[in-house]
Coordinates of C-alpha atoms in Angstrom, one line a residue:
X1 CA 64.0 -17.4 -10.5
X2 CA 64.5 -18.2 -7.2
X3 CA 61.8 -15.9 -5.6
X4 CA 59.5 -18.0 -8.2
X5 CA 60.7 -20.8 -6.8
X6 CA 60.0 -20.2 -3.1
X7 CA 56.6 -18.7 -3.9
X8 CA 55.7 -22.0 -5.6
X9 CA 56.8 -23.8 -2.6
X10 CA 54.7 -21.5 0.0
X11 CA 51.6 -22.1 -2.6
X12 CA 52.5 -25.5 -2.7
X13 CA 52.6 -25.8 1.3
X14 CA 49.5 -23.4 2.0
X15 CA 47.9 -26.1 -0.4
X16 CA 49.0 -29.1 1.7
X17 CA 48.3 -27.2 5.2
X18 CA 44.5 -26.6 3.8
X19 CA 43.9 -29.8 2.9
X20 CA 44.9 -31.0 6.1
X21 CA 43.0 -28.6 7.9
X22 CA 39.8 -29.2 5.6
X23 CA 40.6 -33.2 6.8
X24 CA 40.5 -32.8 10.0
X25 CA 37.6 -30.7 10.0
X26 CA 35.6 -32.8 8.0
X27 CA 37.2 -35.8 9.2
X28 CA 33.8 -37.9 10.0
X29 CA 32.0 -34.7 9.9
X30 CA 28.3 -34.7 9.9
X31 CA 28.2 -33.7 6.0
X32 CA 31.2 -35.8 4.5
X33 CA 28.8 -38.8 2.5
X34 CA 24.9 -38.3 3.1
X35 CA 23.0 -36.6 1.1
X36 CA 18.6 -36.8 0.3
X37 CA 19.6 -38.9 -2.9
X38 CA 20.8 -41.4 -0.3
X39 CA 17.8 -41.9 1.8
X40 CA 14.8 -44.7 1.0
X41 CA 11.6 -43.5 2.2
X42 CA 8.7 -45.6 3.0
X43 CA 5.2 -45.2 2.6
X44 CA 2.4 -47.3 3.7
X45 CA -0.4 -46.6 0.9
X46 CA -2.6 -48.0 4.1
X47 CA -1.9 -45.0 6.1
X48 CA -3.1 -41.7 6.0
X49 CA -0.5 -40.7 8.8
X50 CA 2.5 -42.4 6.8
X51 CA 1.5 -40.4 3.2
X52 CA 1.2 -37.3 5.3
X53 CA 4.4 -37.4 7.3
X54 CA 6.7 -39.2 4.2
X55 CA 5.7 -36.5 2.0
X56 CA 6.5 -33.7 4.5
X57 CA 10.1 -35.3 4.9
X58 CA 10.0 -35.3 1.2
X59 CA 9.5 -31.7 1.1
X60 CA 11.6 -30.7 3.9
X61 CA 14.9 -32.8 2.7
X62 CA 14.3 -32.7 -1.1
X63 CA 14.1 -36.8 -1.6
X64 CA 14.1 -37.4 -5.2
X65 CA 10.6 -38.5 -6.4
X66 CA 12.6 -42.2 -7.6
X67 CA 13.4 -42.5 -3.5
X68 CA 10.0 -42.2 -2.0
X69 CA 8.6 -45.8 -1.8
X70 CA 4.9 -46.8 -1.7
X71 CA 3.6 -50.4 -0.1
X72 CA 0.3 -51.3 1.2
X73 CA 0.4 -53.7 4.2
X74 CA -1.3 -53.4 7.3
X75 CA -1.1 -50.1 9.8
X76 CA -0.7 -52.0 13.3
X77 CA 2.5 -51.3 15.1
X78 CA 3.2 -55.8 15.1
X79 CA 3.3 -57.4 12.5
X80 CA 4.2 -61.4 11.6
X81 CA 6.7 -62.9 10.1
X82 CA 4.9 -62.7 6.6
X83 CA 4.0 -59.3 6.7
X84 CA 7.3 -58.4 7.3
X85 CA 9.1 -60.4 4.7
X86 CA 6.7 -58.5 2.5
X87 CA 7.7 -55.4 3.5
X88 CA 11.6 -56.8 2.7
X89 CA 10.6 -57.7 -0.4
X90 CA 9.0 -54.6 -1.6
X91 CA 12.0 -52.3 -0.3
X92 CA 14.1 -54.7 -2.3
X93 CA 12.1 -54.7 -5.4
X94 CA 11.6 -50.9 -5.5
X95 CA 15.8 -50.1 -4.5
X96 CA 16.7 -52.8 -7.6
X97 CA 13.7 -51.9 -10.1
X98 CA 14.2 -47.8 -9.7
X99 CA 18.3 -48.7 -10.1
X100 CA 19.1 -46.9 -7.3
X101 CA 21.2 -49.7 -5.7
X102 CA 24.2 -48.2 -5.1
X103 CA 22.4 -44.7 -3.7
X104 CA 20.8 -46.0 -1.0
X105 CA 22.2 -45.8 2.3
X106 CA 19.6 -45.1 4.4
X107 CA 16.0 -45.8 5.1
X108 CA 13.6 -43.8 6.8
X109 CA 10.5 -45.6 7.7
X110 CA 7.3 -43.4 8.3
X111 CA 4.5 -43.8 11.2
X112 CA 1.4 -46.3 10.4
X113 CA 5.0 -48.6 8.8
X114 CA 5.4 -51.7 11.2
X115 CA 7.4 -50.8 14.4
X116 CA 8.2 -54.3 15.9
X117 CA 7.6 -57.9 14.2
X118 CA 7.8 -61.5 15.9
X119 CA 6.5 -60.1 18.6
X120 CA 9.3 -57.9 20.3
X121 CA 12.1 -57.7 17.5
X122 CA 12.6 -54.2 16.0
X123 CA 11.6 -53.5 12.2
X124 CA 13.9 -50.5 12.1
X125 CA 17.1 -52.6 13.9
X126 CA 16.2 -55.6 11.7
X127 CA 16.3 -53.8 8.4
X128 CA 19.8 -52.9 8.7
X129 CA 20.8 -56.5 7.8
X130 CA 18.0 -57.0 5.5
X131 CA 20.6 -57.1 2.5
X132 CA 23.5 -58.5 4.3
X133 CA 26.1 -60.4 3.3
X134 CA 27.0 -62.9 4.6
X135 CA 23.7 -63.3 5.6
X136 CA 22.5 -62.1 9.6
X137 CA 19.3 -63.8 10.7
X138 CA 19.7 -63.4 14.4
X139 CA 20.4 -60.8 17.1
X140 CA 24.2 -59.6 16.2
X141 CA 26.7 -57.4 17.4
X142 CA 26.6 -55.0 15.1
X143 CA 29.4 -54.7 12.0
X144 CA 28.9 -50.9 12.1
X145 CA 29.8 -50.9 15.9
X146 CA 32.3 -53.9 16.3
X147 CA 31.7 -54.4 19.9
X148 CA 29.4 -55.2 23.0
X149 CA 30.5 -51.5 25.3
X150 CA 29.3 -52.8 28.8
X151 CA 32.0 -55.3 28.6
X152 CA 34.7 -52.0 28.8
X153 CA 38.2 -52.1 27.5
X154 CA 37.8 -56.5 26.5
X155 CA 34.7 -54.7 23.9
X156 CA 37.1 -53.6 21.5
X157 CA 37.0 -50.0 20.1
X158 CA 34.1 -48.4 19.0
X159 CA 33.4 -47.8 15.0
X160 CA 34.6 -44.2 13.8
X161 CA 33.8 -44.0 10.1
X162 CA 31.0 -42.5 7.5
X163 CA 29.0 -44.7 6.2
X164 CA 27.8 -46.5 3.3
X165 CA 26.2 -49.2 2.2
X166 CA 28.9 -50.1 -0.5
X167 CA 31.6 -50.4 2.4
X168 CA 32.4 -53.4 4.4
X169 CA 32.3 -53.8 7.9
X170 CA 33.9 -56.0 10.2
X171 CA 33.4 -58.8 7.2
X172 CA 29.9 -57.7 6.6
X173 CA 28.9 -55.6 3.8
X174 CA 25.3 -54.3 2.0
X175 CA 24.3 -53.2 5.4
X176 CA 22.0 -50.1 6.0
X177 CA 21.0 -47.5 8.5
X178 CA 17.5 -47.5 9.4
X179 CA 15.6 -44.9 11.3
X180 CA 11.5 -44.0 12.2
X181 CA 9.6 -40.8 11.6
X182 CA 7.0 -41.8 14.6
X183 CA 5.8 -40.0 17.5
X184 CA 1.7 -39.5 18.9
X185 CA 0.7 -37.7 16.8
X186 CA 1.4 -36.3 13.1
X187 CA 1.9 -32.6 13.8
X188 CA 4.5 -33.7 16.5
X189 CA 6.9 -35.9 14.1
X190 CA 6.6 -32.9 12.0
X191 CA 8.1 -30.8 14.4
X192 CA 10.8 -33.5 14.7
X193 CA 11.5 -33.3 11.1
X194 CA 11.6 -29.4 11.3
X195 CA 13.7 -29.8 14.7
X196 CA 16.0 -31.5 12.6
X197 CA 16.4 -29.8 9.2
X198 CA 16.7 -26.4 11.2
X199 CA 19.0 -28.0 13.9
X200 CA 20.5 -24.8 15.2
X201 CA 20.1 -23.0 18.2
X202 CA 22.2 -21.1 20.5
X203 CA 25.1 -23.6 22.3
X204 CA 25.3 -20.8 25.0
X205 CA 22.1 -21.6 26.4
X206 CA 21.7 -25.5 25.7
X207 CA 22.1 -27.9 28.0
X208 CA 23.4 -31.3 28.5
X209 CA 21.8 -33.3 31.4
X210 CA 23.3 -37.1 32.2
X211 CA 21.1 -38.3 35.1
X212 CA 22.4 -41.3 36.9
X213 CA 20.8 -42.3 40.0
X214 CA 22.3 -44.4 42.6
X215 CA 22.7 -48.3 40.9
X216 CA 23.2 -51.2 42.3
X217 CA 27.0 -53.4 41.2
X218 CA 25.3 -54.9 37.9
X219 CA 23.9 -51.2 36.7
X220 CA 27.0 -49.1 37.3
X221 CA 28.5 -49.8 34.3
X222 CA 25.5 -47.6 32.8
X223 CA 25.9 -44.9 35.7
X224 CA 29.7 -44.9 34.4
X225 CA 28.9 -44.7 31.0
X226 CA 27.1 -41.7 31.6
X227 CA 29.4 -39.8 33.5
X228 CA 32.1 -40.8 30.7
X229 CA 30.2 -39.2 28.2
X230 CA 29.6 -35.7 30.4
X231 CA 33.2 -35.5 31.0
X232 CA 33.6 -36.4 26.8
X233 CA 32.0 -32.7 26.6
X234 CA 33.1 -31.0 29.8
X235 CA 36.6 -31.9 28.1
X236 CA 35.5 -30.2 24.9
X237 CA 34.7 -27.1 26.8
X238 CA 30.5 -27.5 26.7
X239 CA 29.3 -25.5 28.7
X240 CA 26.1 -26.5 30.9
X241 CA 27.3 -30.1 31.3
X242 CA 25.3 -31.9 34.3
X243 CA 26.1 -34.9 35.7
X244 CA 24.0 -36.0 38.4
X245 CA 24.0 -39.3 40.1
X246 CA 21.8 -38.0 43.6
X247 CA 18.9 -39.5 44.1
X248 CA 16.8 -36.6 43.0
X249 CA 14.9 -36.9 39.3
X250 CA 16.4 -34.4 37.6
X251 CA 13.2 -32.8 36.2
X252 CA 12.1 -28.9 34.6
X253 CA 14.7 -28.4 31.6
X254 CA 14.6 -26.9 28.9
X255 CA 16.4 -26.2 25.8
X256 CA 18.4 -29.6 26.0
X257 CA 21.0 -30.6 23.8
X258 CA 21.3 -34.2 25.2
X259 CA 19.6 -36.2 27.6
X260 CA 20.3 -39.4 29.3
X261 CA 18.5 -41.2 32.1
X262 CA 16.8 -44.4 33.7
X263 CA 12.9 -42.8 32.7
X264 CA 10.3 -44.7 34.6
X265 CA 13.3 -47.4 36.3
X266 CA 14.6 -44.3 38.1
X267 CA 12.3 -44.9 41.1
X268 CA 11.7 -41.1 41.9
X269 CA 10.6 -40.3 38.8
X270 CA 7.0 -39.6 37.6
X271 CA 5.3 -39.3 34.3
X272 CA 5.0 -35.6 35.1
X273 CA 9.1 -34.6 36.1
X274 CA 10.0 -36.8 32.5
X275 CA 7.4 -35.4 30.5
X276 CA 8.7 -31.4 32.0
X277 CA 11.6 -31.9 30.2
X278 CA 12.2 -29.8 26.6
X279 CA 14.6 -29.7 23.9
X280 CA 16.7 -27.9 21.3
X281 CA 16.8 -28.1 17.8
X282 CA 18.9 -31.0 17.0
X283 CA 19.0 -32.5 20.6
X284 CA 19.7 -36.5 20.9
X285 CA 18.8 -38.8 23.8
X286 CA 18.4 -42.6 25.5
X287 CA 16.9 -43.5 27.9
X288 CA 17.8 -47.1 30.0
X289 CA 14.0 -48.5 29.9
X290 CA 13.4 -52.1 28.8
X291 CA 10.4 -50.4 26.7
X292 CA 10.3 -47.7 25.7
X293 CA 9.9 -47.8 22.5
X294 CA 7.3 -50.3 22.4
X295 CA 4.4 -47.7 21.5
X296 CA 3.9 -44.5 19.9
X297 CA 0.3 -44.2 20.6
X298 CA -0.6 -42.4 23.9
X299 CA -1.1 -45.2 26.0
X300 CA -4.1 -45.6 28.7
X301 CA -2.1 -44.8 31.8
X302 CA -0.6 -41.3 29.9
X303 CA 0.6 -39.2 31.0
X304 CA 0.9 -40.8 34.6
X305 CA 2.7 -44.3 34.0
X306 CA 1.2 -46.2 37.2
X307 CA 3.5 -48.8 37.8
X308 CA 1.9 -52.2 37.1
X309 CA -0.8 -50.7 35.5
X310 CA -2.0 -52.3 31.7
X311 CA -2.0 -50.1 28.2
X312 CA -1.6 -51.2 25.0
X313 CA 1.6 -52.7 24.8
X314 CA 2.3 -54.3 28.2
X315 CA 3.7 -53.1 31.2
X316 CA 3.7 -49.8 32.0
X317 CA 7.1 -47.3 31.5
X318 CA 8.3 -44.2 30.5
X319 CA 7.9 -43.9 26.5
X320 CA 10.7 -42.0 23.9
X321 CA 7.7 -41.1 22.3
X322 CA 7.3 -38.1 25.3
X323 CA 10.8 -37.1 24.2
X324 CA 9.8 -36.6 21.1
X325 CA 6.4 -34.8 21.9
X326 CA 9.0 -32.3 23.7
X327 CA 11.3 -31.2 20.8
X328 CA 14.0 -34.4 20.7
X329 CA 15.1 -34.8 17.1
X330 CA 16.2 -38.4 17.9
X331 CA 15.8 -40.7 20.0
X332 CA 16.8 -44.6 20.4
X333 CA 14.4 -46.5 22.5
X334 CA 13.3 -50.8 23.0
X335 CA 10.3 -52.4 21.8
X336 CA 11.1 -55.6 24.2
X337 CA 13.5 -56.3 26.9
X338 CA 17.0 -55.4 25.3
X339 CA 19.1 -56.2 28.5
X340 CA 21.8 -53.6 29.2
X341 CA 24.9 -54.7 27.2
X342 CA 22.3 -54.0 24.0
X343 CA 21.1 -50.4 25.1
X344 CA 23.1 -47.5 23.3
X345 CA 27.0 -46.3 24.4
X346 CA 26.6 -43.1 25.5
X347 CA 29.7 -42.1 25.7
X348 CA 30.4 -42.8 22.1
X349 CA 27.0 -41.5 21.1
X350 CA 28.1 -38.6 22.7
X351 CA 31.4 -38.3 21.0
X352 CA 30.8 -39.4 18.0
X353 CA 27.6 -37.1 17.2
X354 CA 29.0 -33.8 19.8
X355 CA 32.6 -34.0 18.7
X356 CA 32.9 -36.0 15.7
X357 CA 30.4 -34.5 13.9
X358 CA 29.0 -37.5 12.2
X359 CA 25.0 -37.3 11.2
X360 CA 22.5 -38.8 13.5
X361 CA 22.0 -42.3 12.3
X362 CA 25.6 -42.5 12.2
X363 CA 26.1 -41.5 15.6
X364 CA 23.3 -44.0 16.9
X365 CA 24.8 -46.8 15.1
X366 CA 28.2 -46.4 15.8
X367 CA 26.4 -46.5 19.5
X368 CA 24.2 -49.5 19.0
X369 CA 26.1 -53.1 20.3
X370 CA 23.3 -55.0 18.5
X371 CA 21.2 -55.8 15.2
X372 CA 18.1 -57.5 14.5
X373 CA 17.1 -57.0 18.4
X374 CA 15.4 -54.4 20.3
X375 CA 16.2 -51.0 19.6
X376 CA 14.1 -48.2 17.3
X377 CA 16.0 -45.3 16.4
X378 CA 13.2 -42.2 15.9
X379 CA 14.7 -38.8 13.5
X380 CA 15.7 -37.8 10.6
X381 CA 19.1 -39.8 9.6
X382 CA 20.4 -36.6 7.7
X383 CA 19.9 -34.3 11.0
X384 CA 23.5 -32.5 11.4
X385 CA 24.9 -31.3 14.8
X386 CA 23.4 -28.0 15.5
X387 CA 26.3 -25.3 14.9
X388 CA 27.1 -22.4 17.8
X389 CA 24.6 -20.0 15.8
X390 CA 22.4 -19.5 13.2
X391 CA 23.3 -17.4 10.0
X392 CA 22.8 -13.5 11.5
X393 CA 19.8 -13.3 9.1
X394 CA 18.0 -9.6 10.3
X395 CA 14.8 -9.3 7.8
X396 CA 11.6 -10.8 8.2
X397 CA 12.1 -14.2 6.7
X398 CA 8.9 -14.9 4.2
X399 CA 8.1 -17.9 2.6
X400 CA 5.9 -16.3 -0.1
X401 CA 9.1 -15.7 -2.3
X402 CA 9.0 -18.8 -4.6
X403 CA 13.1 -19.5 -5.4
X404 CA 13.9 -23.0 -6.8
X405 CA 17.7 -24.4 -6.7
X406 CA 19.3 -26.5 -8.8
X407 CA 21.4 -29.2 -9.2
X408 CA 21.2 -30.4 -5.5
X409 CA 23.5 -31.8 -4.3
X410 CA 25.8 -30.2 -6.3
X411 CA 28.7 -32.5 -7.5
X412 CA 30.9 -31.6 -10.0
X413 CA 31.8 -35.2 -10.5
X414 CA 28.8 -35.1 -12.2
X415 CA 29.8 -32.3 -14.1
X416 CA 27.9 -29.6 -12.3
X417 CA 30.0 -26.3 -12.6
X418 CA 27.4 -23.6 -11.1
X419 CA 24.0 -23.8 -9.0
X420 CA 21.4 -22.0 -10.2
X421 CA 18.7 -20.1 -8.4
X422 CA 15.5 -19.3 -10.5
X423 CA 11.7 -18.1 -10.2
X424 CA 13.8 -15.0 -8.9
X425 CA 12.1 -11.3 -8.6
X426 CA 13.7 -8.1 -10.3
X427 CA 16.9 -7.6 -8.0
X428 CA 18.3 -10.1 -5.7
X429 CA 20.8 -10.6 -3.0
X430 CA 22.4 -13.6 -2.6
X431 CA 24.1 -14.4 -0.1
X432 CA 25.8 -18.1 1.3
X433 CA 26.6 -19.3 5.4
X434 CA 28.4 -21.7 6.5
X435 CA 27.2 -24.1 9.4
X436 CA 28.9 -21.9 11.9
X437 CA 26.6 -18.4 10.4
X438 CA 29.8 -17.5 8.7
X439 CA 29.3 -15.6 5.3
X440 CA 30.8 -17.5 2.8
X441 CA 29.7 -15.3 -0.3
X442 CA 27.4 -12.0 -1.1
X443 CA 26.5 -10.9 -4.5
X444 CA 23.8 -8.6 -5.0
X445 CA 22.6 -7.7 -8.6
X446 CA 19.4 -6.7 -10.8
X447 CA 17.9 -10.3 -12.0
X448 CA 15.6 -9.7 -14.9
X449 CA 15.6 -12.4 -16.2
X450 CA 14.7 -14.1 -12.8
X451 CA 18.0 -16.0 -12.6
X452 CA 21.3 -16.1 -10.4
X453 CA 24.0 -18.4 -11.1
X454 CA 26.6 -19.3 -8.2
X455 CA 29.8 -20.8 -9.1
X456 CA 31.0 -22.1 -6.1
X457 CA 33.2 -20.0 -5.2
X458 CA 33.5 -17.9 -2.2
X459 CA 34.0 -13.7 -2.1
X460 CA 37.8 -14.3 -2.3
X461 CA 37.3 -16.7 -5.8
X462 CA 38.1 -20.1 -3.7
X463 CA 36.6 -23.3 -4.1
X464 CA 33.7 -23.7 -1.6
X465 CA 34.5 -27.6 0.5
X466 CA 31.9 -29.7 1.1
X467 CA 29.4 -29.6 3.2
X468 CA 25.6 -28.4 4.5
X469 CA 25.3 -24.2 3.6
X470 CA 22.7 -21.8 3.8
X471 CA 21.7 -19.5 1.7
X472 CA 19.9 -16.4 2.0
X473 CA 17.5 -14.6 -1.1
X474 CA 16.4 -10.8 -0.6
X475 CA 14.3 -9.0 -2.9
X476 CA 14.1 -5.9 -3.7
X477 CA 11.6 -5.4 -0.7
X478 CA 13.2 -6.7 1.8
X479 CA 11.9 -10.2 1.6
X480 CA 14.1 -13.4 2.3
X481 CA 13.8 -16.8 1.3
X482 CA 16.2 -19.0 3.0
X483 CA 16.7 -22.6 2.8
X484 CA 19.8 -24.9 2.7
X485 CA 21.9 -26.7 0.0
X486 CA 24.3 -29.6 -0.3
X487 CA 28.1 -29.6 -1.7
X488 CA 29.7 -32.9 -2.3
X489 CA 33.4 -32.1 -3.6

């Protein structure tokens, strides 16, 4: 009786001590609340490049058919004020006439979609409030952020929670996080999207590069913010952390992580050194340029950006859109003069998306000091921190192997109790990683009938958390089909 009794309390305690660890770990962690059946994508009908590029992302993240919105409205990156209440009005009437209400949490907007409106004023940043209540019809500091960073410790502390639209913050509630599939050219925001559903890489050899140059009194609070952020991952043991504030344009990178600089207003800087700079799967960045987001079409000074020269949108400067030509998997940038206390926090950009493990827009917005301004977030609002590895996968990996998967995500709040894996050959291995490559479960079996059930357990017959896996099909010859599914416990 009493050995019963003190291995019920162990159990009991083992319990409690893995549901705190499982907390902690998922604690804001990059996979905790989003999911494709909470992301609004928009298509412009008018747009070849929009169609193209939504339905990729479709593909790619396995948006339900119900979530993929189609408008016609013009292609031009400005638009008026009445062409953008009409694209309000249709994301509205297709959210509430599809009931999908209380899914949606984020909205991805697609290229050949409006990028700025009123002249200067960001679609993507004004969207967020589109739905708000009580109402915001003016530049805001944002509810999702809570404070202005350049003003220091007075700002208040920086947002640290997972989002949703249901949720209220700082007294406003019904907001939403929007983000832009844009870049030059089609093919290159399709590497963005692939840059961000495969956003893994090896964290030995990626690098995080903070380049401050020498400011005068009213910019050093950016300099500062910068080297806060460094040391935010230096004291997280990073390795490859560089924090330079010489003079010298820190130029001829690749496989970056991160990357933060002045662009174009850091004097010794050329369109060639920004535009050598390349990036890993996954990798974030800002840049502290009053512009540059205000194009994603190759302007007529690329890739050179004479000072005072004319292109299509104004002034000449560094673009994000370069950034994203190079491998970035999101990017925040301006479309008009932001002034610095509305360009992103670094530091908790850094923190939030590096050590928090929240999911890209997350990160940005927790970041952001202001709606309905300036800034345009470019990626894929799903893309997850990129873990140390990825899954140890040795065979060939072949996409001619047809496998479907079902129900995604799996909830058992819905009443799901297995996933099931079909259009499967004669004998199958099936095996299931973790973010970190770890194997979670292998089963290998003959498959007749061309179906494998998993019931969510791992190889030791415990419940499998929440959270982004892999998963790994071989046939019997050797091919693999991988791919990724969702888990939301």
């Amino acid at each position: 009786m009493f050995t019963n009794v003190i291995i019920l309390l162990y159990n009991n305690l083992m319990k409690i001590l893995i549901l705190i660890s499982i907390f902690f770990i998922n604690a804001g962690s990059v996979f905790s609340a989003a999911a494709p059946e909470n992301v609004l994508v928009v298509i412009n009908n008018a747009s070849s490049a929009s169609k193209e590029i939504g339905l990729y992302y479709q593909k790619a993240r396995s948006i339900p058919d119900v979530n993929m919105m189609y408008y016609t409205g013009e292609t031009t990156e400005t638009v008026n004020t009445t062409e953008y209440n009409k694209l309000v009005m249709s994301i509205k009437n297709w959210i509430n006439s599809n009931n999908i209400y209380d899914k949606i949490d984020y909205i991805v907007l697609t290229k050949g979609t409006p990028l700025r409106r009123n002249g200067s004023d960001s679609v993507t940043n004004s969207l967020v409030t589109m739905d708000a209540s009580p109402a915001i019809t003016s530049r805001t500091i944002n509810p999702y952020n809570g404070r202005s960073w350049s003003s220091g410790a007075s700002g208040g502390t920086a947002m640290r929670d997972t989002f949703s639209h249901s949720k209220t913050y700082n007294g406003y509630k019904n907001l939403y996080l929007v983000t832009k599939l844009d870049g030059y050219t089609v093919e290159q925001v399709k590497a963005l999207i692939d840059n961000s559903v495969n956003a893994y890489g090896s964290a030995a050899t990626r690098k995080y590069l903070f380049d401050a140059k020498p400011s005068s009194a009213s910019y050093i609070v950016a300099d500062n913010n910068m080297e806060a952020a460094s040391n935010v991952l230096k004291s997280a043991k990073f390795n490859n952390v560089i924090f330079d504030s010489s003079s010298t344009f820190q130029t001829g990178y690749k496989d970056l992580g991160c990357y933060f600089s002045w662009g174009s207003n850091d004097w010794n800087s050329t369109g060639a050194k920004y535009q050598s700079l390349y990036f890993a799967p996954g990798a974030i960045a800002e840049t502290y340029v009053s512009t540059g987001g205000r194009t994603f079409e190759y302007p007529s000074d690329w890739p050179n950006y004479i000072r005072g020269s004319a292109d299509p949108q104004g002034a000449s400067q560094s673009l994000i859109a370069d950034l994203v030509k190079n491998g970035v998997a999101g990017v925040s940038g301006y479309t008009g003069e932001p002034y610095l206390d509305a360009c992103q926090d670094v530091e908790t950009l850094t923190t939030r998306y590096f050590i928090d493990k929240y999911n890209l827009a997350e990160s940005f917005y927790m970041s952001c000091p202001y709606v309905n301004w300036k800034q345009v977030l470019i990626g894929d609002p799903l893309c997850p921190l990129p873990p140390a590895s990825a899954p140890q996968i040795s065979n060939t990996i072949t996409s001619s192997t047809p496998v479907n998967i079902y129900p995604q995500p799996f909830k058992p709040s819905a009443g799901y109790t297995v996933i099931h894996f079909t259009k499967l050959t004669i004998h199958t291995r099936l095996q299931i990683f973790n973010v970190a490559g770890e194997l979670v479960y292998d089963e290998e079996k003959d498959t007749l009938s061309g179906e494998m059930e998993w019931n969510v357990l791992n190889s030791r017959g415990e419940e499998v958390s929440s959270g982004i896996y892999f998963y790994a099909i071989t046939d019997e010859n050797n091919n693999i089909k991988k791919g990724k599914l969702a888990i939301l416990r």
